[in-house]
Backbone as JSON Lines, residues from 0, in Angstrom:
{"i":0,"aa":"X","n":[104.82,23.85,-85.02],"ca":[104.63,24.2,-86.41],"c":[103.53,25.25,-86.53]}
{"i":1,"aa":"X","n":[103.8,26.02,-87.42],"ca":[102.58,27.42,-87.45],"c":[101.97,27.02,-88.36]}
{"i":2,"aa":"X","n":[100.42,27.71,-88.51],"ca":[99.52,27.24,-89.17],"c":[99.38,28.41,-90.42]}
{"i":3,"aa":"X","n":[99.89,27.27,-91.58],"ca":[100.26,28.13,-92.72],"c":[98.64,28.98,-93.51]}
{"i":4,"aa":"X","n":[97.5,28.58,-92.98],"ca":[96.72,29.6,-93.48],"c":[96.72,30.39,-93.08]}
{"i":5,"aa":"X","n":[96.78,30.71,-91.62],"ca":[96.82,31.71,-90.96],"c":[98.03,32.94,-90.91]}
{"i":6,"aa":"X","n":[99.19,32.71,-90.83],"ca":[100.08,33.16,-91.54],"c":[100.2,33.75,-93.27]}
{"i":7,"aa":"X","n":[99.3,33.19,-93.83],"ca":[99.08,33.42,-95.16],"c":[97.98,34.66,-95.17]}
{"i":8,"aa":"X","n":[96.98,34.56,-94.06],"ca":[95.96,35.68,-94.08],"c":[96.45,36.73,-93.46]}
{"i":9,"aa":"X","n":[97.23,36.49,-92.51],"ca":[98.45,37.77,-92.02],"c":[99.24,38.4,-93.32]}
{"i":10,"aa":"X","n":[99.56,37.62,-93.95],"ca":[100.56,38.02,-95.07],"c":[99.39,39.13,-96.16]}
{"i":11,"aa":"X","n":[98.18,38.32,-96.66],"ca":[97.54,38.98,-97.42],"c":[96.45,40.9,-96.83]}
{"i":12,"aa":"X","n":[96.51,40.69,-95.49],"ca":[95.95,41.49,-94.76],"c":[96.97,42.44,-94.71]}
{"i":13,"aa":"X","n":[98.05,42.25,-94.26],"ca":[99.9,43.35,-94.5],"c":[99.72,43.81,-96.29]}
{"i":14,"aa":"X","n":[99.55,43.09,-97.15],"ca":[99.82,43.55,-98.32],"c":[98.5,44.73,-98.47]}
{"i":15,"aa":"X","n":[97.38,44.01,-97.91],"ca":[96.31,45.0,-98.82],"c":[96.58,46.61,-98.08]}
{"i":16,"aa":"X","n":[97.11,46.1,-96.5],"ca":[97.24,47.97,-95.9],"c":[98.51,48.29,-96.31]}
{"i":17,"aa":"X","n":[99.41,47.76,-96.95],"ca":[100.25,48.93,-97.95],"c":[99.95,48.84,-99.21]}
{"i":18,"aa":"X","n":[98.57,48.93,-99.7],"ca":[97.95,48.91,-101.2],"c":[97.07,50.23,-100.14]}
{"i":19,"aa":"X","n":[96.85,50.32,-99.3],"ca":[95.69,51.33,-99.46],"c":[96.51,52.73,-98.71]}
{"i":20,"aa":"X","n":[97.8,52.1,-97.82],"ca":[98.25,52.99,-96.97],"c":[98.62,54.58,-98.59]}
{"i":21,"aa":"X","n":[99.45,53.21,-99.74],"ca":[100.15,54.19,-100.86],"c":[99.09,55.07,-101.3]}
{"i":22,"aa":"X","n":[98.1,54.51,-101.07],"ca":[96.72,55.54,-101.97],"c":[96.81,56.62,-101.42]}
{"i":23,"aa":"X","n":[96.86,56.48,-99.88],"ca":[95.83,57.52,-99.49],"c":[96.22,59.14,-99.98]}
{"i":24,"aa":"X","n":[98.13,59.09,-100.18],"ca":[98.34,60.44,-100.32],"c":[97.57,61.04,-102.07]}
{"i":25,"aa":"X","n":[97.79,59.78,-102.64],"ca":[96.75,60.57,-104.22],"c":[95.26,61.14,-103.78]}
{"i":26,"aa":"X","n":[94.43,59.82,-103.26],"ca":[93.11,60.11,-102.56],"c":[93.05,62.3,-102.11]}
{"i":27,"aa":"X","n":[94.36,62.24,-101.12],"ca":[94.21,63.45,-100.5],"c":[94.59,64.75,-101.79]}
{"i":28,"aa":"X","n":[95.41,64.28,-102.74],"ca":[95.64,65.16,-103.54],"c":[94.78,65.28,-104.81]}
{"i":29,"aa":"X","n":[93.64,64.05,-104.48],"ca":[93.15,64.02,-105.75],"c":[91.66,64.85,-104.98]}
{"i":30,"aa":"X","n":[91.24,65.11,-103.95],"ca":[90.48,65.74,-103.11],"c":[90.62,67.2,-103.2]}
{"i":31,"aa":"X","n":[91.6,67.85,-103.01],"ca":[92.29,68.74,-103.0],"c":[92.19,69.91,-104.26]}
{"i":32,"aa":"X","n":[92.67,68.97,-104.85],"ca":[92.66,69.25,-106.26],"c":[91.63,69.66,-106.98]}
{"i":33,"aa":"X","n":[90.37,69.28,-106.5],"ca":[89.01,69.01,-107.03],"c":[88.62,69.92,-106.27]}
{"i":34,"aa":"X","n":[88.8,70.2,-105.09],"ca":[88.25,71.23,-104.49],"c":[89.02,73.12,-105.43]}
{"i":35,"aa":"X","n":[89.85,72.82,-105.69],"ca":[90.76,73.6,-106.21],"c":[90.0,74.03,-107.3]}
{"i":36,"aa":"X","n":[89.62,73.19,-108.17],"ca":[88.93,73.38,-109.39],"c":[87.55,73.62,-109.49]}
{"i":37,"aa":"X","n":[86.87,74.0,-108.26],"ca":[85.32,74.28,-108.08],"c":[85.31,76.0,-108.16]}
{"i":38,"aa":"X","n":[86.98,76.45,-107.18],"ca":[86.45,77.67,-106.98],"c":[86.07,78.13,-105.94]}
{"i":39,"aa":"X","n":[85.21,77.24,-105.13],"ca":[84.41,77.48,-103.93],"c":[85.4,77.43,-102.46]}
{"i":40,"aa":"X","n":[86.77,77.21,-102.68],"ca":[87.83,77.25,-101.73],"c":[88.93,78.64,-101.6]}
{"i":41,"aa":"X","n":[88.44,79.36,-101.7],"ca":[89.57,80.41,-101.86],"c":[90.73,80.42,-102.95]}
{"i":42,"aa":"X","n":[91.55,80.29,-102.24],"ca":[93.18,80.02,-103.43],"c":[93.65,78.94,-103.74]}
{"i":43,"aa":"X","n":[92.39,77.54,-103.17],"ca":[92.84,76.55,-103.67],"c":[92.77,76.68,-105.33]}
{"i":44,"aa":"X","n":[92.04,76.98,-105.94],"ca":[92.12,77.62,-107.4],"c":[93.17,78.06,-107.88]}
{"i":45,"aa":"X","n":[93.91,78.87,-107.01],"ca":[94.98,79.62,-108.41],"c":[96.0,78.91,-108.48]}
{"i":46,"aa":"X","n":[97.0,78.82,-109.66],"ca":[97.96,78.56,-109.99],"c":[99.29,77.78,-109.26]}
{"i":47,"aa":"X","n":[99.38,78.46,-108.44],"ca":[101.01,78.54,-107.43],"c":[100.08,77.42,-106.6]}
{"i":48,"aa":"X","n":[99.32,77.22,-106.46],"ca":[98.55,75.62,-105.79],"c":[98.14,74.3,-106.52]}
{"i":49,"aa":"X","n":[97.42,74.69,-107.69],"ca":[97.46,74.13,-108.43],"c":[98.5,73.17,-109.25]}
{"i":50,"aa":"X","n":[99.13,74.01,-109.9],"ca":[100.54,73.22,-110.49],"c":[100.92,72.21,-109.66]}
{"i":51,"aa":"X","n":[101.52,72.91,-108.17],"ca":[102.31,71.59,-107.54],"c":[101.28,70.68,-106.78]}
{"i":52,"aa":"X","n":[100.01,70.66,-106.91],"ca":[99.35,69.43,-106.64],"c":[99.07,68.58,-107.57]}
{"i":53,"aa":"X","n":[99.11,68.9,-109.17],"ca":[99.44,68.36,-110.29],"c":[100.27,67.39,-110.43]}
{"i":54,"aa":"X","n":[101.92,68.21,-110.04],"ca":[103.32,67.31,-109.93],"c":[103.0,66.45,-108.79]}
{"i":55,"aa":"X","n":[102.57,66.91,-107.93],"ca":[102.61,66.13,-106.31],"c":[101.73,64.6,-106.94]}
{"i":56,"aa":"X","n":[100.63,65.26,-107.76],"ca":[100.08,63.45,-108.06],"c":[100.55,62.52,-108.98]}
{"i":57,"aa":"X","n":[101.57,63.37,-110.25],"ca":[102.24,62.88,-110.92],"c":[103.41,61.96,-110.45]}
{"i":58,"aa":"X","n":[104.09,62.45,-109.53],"ca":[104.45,61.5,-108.58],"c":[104.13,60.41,-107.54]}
{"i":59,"aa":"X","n":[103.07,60.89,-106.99],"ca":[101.98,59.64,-105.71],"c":[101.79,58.64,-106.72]}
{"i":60,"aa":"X","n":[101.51,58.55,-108.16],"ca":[100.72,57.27,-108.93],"c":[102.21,56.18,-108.52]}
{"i":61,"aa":"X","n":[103.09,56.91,-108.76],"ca":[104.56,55.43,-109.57],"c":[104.31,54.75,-107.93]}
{"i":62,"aa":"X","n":[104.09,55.67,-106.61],"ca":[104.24,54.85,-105.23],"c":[103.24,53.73,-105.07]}
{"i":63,"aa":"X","n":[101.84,54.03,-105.76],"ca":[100.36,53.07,-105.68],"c":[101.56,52.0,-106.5]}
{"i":64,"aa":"X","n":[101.29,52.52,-107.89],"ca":[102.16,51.14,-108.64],"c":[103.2,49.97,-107.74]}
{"i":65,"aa":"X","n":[103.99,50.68,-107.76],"ca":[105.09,50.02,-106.84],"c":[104.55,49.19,-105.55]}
{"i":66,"aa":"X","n":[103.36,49.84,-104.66],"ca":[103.03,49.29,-103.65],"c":[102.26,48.08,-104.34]}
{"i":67,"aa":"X","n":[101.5,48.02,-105.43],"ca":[100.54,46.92,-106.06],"c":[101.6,45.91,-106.75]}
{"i":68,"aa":"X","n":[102.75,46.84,-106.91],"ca":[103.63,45.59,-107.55],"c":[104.19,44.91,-106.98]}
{"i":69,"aa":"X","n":[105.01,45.06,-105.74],"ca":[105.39,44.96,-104.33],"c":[104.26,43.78,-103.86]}
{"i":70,"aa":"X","n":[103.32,43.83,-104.01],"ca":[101.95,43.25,-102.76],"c":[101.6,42.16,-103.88]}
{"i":71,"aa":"X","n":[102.16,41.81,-105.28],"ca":[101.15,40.81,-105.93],"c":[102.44,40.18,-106.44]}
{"i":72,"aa":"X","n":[103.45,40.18,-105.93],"ca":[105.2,39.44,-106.52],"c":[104.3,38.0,-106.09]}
{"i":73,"aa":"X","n":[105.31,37.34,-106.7],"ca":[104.95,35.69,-106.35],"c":[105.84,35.23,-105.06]}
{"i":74,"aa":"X","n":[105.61,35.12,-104.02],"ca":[106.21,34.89,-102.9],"c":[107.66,33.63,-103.09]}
């Protein structure tokens, strides 16, 4: 017989690294982005970069969601 806490801390340790794995691509676009908006990066500033790192995070949020919704279901 397996030892159901332990299995249970496996289970909760799997959920939290696909709660942080979904972040990381916003994290990187939300980095990015910010660097974009200082100026101090070349062409991360203009436009044709800008915009689609905009859409790119407008999209990354619904994957965090989903991964937090995914990771807190009632087993």
């Amino acid at each position: 017989m397996e030892n159901t806490t332990e299995t249970g801390n496996k289970r909760s340790w799997f959920r939290y690294l696909v709660i942080v794995i979904s972040c990381a691509p916003l994290a990187v676009i939300s980095m990015v982005h910010t660097m974009g908006r200082t100026d101090d990066f070349g062409i991360l500033g203009d436009w044709y970069i800008m915009v689609p790192l905009s859409v790119a995070a407008f999209f990354a949020w619904p994957l965090v969601e989903k991964a937090i919704t995914w990771a807190t279901r009632a087993s």
